[in-house]
Short mmCIF file of N, CA and C in Angstrom, two decimals:
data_model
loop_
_atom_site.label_atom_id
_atom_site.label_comp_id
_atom_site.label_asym_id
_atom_site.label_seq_id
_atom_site.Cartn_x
_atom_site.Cartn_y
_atom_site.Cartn_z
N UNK A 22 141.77 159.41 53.51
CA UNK A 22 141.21 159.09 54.80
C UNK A 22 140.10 158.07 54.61
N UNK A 23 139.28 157.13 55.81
CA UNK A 23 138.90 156.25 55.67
C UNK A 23 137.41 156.74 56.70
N UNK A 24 136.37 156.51 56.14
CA UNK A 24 135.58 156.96 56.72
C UNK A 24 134.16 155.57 56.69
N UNK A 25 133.58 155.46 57.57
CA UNK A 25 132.79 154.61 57.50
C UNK A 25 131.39 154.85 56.98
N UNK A 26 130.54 154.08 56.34
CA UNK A 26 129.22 154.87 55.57
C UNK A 26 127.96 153.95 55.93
N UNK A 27 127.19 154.36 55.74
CA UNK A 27 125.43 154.15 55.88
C UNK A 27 125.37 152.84 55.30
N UNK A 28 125.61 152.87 53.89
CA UNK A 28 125.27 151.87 53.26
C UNK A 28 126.45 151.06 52.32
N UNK A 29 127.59 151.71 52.19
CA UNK A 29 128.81 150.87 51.61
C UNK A 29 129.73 150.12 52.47
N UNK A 30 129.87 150.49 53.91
CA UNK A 30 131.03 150.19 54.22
C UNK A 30 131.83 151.45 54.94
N UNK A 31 132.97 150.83 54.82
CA UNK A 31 134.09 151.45 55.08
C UNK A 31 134.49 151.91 53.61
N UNK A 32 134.93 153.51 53.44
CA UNK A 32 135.54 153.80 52.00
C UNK A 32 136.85 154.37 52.07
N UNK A 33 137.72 154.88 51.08
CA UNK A 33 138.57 155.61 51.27
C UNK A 33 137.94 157.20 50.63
N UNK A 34 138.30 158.05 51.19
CA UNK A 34 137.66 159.24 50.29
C UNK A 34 139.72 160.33 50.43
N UNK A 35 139.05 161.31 49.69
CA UNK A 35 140.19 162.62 49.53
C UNK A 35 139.56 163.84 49.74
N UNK A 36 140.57 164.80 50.63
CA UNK A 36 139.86 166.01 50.90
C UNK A 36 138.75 166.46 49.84
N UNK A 37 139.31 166.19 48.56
CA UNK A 37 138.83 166.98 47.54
C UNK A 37 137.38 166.18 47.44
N UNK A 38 136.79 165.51 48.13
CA UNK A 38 135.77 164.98 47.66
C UNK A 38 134.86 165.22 48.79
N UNK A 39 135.01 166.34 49.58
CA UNK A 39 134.10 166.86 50.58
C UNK A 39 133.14 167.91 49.88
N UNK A 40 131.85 167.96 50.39
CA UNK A 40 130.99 169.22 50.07
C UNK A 40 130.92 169.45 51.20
N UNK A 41 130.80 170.61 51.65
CA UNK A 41 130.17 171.56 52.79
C UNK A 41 128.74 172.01 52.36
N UNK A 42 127.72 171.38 53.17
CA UNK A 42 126.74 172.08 53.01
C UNK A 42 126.50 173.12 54.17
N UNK A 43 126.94 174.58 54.43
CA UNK A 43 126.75 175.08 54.91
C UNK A 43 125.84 175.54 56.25
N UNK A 44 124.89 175.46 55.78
CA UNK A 44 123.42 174.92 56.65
C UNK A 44 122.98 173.81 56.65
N UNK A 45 123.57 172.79 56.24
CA UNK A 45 123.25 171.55 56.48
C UNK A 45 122.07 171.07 55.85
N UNK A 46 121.48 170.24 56.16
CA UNK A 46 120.44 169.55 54.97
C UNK A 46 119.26 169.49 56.32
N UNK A 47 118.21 170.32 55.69
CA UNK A 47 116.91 170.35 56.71
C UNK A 47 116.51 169.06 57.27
N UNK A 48 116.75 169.38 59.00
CA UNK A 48 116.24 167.84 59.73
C UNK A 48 117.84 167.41 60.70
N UNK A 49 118.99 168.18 59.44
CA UNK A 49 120.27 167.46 60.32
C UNK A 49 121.67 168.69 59.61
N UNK A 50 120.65 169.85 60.59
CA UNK A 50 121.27 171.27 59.80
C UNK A 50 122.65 171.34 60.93
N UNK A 51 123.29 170.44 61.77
CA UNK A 51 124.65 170.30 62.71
C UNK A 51 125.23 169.81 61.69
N UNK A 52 125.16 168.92 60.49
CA UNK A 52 126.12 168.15 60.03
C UNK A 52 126.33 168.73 58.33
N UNK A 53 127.46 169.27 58.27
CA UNK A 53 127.58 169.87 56.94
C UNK A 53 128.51 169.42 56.35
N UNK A 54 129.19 168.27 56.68
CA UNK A 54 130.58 167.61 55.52
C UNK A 54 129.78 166.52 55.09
N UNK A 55 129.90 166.26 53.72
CA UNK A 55 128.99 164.99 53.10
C UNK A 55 130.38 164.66 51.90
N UNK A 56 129.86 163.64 51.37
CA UNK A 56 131.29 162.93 50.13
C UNK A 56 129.50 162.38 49.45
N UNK A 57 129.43 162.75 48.00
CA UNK A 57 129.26 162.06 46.83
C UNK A 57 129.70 160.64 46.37
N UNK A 58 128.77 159.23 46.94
CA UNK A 58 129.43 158.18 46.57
C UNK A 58 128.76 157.48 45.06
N UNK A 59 129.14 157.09 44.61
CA UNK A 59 128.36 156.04 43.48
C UNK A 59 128.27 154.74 44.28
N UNK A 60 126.99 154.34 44.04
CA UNK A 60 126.69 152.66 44.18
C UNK A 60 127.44 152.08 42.90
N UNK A 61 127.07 151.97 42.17
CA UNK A 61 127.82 151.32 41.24
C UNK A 61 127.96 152.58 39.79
N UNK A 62 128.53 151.65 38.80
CA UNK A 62 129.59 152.48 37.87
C UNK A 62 128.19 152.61 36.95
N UNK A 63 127.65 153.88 36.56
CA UNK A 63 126.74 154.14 34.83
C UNK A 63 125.54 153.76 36.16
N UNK A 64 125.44 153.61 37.03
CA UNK A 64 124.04 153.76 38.11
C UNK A 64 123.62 155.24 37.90
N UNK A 65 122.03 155.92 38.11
CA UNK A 65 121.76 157.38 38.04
C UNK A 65 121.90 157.16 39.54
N UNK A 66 121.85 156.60 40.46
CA UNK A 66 121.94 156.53 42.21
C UNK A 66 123.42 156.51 43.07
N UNK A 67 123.02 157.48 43.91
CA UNK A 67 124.30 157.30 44.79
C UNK A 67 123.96 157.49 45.90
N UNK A 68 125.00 157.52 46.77
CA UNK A 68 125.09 157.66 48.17
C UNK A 68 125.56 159.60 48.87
N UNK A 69 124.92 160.10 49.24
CA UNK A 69 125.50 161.31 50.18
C UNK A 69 125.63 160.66 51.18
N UNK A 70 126.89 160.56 51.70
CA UNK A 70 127.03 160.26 53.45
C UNK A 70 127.65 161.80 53.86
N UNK A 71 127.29 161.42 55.35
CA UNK A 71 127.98 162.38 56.34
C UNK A 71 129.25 162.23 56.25
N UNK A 72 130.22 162.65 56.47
CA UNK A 72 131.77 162.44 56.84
C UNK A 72 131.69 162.49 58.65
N UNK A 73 130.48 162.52 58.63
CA UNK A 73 130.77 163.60 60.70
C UNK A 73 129.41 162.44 61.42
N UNK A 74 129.17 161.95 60.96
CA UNK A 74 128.34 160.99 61.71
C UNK A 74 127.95 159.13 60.37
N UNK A 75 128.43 158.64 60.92
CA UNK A 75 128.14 157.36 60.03
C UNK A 75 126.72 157.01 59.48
N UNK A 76 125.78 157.46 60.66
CA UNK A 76 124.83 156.67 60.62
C UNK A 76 123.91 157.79 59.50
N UNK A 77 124.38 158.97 59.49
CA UNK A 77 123.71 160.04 58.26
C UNK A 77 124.41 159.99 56.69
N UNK A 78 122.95 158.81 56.05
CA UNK A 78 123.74 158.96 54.78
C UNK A 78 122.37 158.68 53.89
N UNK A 79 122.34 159.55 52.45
CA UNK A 79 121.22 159.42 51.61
C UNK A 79 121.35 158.80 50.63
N UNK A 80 120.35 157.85 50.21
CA UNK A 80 120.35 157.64 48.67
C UNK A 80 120.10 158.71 47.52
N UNK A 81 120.56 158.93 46.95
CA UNK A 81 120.15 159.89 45.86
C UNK A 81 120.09 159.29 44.36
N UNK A 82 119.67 160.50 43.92
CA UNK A 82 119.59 159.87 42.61
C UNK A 82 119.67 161.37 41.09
N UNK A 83 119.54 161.18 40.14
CA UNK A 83 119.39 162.41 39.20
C UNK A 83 118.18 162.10 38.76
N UNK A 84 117.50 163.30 39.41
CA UNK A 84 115.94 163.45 38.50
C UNK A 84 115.74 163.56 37.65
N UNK A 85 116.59 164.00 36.66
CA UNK A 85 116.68 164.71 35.05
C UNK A 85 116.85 162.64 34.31
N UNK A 86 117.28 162.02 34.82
CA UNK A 86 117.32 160.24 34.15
C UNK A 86 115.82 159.62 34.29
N UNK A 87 115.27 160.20 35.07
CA UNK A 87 113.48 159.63 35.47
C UNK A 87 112.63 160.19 34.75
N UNK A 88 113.02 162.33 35.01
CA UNK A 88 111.85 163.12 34.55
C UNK A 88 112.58 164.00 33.77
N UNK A 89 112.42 163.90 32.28
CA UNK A 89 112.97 164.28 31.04
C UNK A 89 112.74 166.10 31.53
N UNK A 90 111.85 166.28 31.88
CA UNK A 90 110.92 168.05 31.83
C UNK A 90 111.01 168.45 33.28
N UNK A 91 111.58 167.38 34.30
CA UNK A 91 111.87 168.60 35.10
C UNK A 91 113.21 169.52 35.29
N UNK A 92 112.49 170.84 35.63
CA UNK A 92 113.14 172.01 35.45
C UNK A 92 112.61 173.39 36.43
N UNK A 93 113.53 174.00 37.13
CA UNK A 93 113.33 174.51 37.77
C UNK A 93 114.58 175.62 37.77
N UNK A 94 114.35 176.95 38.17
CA UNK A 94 114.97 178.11 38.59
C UNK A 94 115.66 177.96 39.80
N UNK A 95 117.03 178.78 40.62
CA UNK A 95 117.28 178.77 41.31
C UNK A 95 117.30 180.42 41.55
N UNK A 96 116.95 180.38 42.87
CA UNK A 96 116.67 181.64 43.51
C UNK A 96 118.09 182.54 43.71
N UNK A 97 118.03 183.71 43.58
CA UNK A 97 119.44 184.33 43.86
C UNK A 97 120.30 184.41 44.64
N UNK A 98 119.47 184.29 46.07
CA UNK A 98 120.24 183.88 47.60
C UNK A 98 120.77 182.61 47.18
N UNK A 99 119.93 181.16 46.45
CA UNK A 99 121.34 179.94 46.37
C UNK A 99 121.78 180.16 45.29
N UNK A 100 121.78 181.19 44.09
CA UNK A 100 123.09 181.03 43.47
C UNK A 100 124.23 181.96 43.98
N UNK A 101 123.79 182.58 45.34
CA UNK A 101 124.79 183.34 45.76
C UNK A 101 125.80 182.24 46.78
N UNK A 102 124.64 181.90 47.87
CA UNK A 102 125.11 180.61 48.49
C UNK A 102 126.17 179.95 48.39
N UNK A 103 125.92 179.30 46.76
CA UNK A 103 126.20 178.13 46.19
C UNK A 103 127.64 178.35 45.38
N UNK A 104 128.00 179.90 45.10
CA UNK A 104 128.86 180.48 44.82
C UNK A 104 128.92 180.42 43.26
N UNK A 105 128.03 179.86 42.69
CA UNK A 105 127.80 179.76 41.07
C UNK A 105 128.19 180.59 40.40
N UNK A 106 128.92 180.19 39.20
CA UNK A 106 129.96 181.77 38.73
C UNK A 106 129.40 180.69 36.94
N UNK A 107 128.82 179.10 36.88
CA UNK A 107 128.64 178.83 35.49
C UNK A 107 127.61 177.68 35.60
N UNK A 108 126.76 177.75 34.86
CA UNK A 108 125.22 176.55 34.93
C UNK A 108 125.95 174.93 34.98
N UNK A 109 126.99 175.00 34.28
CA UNK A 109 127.67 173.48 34.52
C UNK A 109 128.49 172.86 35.39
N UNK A 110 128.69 174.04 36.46
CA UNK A 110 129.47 173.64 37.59
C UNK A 110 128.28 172.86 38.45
N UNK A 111 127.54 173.19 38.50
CA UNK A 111 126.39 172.34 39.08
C UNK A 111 125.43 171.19 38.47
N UNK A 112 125.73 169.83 40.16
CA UNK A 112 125.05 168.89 39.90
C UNK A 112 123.59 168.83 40.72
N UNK A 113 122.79 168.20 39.88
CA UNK A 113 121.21 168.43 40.76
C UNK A 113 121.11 166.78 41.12
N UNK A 114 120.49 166.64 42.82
CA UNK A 114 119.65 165.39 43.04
C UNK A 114 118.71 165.61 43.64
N UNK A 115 118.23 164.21 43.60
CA UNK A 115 116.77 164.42 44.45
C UNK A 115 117.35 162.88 45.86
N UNK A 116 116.71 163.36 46.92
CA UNK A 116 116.76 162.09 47.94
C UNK A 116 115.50 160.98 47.40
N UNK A 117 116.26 159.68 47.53
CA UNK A 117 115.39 158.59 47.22
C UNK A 117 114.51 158.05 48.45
N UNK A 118 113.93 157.81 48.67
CA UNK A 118 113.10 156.95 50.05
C UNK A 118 112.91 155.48 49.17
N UNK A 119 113.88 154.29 49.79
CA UNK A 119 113.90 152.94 49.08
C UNK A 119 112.63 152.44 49.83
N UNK A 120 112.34 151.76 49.25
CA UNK A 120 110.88 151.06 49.70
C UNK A 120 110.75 149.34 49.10
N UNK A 121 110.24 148.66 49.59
CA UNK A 121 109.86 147.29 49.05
C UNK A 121 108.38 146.96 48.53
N UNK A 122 108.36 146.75 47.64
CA UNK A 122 109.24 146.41 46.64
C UNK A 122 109.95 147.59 46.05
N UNK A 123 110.94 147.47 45.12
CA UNK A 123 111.50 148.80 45.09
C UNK A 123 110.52 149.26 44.07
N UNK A 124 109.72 148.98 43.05
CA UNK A 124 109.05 149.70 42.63
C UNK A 124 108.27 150.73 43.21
N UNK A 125 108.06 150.53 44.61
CA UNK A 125 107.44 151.93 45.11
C UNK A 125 108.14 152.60 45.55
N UNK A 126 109.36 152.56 45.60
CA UNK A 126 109.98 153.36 46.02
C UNK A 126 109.80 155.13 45.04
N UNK A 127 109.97 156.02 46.42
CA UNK A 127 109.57 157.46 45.65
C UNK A 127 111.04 158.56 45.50
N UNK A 128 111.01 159.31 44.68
CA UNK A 128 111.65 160.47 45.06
C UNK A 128 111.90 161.74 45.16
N UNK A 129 112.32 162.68 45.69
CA UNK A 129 111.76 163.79 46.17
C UNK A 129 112.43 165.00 44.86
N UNK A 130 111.06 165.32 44.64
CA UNK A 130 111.54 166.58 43.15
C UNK A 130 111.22 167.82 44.33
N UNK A 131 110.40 167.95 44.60
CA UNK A 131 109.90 169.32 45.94
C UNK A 131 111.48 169.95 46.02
N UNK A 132 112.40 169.08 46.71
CA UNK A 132 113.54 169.44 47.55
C UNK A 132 114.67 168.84 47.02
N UNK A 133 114.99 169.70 45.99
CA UNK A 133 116.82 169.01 45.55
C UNK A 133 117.84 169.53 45.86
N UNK A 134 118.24 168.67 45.63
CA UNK A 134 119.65 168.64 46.36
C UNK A 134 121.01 169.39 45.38
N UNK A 135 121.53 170.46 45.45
CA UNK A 135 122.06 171.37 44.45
C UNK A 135 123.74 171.38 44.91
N UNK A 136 124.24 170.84 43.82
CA UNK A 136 125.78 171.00 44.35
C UNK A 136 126.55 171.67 43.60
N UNK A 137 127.48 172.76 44.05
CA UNK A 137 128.26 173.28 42.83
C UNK A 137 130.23 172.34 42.78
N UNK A 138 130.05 171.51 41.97
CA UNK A 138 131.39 170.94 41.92
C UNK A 138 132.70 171.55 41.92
N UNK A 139 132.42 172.71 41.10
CA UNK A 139 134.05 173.63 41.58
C UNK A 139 134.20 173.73 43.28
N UNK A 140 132.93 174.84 43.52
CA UNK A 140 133.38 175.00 44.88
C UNK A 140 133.12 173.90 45.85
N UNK A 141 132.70 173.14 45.74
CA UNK A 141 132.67 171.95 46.93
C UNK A 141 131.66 172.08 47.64
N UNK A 142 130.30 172.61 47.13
CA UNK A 142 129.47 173.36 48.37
C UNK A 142 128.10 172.73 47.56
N UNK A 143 127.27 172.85 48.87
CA UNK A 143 126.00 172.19 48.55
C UNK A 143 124.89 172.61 49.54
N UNK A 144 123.64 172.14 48.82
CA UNK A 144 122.34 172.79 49.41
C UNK A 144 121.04 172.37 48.76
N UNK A 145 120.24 172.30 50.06
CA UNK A 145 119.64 170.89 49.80
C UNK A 145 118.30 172.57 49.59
N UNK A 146 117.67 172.51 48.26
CA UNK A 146 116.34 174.21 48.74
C UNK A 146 115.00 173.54 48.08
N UNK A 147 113.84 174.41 48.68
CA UNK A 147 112.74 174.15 48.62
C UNK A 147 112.02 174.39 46.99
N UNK A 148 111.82 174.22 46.59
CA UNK A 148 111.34 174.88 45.12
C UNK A 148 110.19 175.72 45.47
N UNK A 149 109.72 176.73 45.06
CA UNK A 149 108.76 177.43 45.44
C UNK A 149 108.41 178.75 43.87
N UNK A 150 107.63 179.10 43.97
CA UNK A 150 106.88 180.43 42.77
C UNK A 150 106.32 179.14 41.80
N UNK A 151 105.19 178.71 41.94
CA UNK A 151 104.66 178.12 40.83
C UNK A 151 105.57 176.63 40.89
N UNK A 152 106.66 176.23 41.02
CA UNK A 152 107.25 174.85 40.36
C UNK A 152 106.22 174.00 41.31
N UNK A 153 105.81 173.28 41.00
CA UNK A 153 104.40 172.04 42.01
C UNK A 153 105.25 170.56 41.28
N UNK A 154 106.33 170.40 42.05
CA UNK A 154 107.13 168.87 42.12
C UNK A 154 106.54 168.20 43.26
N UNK A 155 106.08 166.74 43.09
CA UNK A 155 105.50 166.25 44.26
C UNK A 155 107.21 165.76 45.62
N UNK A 156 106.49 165.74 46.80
CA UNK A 156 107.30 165.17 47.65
C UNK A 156 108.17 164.18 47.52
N UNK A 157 106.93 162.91 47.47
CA UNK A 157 106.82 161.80 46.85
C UNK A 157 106.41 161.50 45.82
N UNK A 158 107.59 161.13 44.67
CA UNK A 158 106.55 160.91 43.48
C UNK A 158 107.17 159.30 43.30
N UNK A 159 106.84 158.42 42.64
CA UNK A 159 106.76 156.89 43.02
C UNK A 159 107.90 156.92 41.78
N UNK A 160 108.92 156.22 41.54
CA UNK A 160 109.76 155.90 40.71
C UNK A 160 109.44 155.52 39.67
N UNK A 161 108.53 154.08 39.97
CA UNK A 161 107.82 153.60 38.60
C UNK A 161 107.04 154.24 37.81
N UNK A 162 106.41 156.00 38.22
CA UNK A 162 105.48 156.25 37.72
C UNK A 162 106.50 157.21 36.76
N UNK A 163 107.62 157.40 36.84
CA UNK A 163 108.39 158.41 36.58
C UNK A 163 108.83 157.96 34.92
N UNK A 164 108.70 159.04 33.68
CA UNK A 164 108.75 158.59 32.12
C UNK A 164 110.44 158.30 32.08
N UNK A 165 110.86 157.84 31.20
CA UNK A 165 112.36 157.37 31.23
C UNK A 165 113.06 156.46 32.59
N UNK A 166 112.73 155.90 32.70
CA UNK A 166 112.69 154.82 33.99
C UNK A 166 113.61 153.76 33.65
N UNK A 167 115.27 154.45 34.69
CA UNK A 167 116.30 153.67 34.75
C UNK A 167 116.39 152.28 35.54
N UNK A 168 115.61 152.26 35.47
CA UNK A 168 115.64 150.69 36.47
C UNK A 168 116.65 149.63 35.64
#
């Protein structure tokens, strides 16, 4: 199927490349079908779009390529959620906020974005008990810096 996106275009996608985020992603908790895009090939950044509205789509990125040490627990309600049955079925992001120049651009460790790839399901949760990830933390300031 052919779905139109935020920031690529027009793509082709396959059922199999839907997540359901269940509750949706705080701010736009109506819209729960998203597709995993890559900007480009060996990029740590991609695209979450909506499948259900064009104009809802995120940059993301993998925090673990920026910030070597971050690390965080998941609470038992999202590994119930999330349907987690093995630690490698799941991919972690963080939402990017692009900015100009892009060196300031920031991204969000607070609130990642947790997907389990077997089941197709995703969830965007708060970190909380002690983890202190900033909101905004500036890209450039970030150690291992894929730019």
């Amino acid at each position: 199927m052919q779905i139109y996106t935020k920031f690529l275009g027009p793509v082709d996608i396959t059922e199999e490349q839907i997540i359901i985020f269940e509750k949706g992603i705080p701010g736009f908790e109506d819209i729960t079908k998203y597709v995993l895009l890559p900007i480009q090939p060996e990029s740590p950044f991609a695209t979450l779009q909506s499948i259900e509205q064009q104009e809802v789509g995120f940059i993301v990125s993998i925090p673990f390529e920026f910030k070597q040490d971050y690390a965080f627990d998941l609470a038992e309600e999202d590994i119930e959620e999330l349907q987690v049955t093995a630690d490698n079925d799941l991919l972690t992001y963080s939402i990017v906020t692009l900015k100009d120049p892009f060196e300031t651009s920031t991204i969000n460790l607070l609130a990642p974005i947790i997907i389990n790839t077997v089941k197709k399901l995703g969830k965007q949760i708060v970190l909380q008990d002690g983890e202190s990830y900033p909101l905004r933390f500036q890209l450039n300031a970030m150690e291992g810096s894929a730019k």
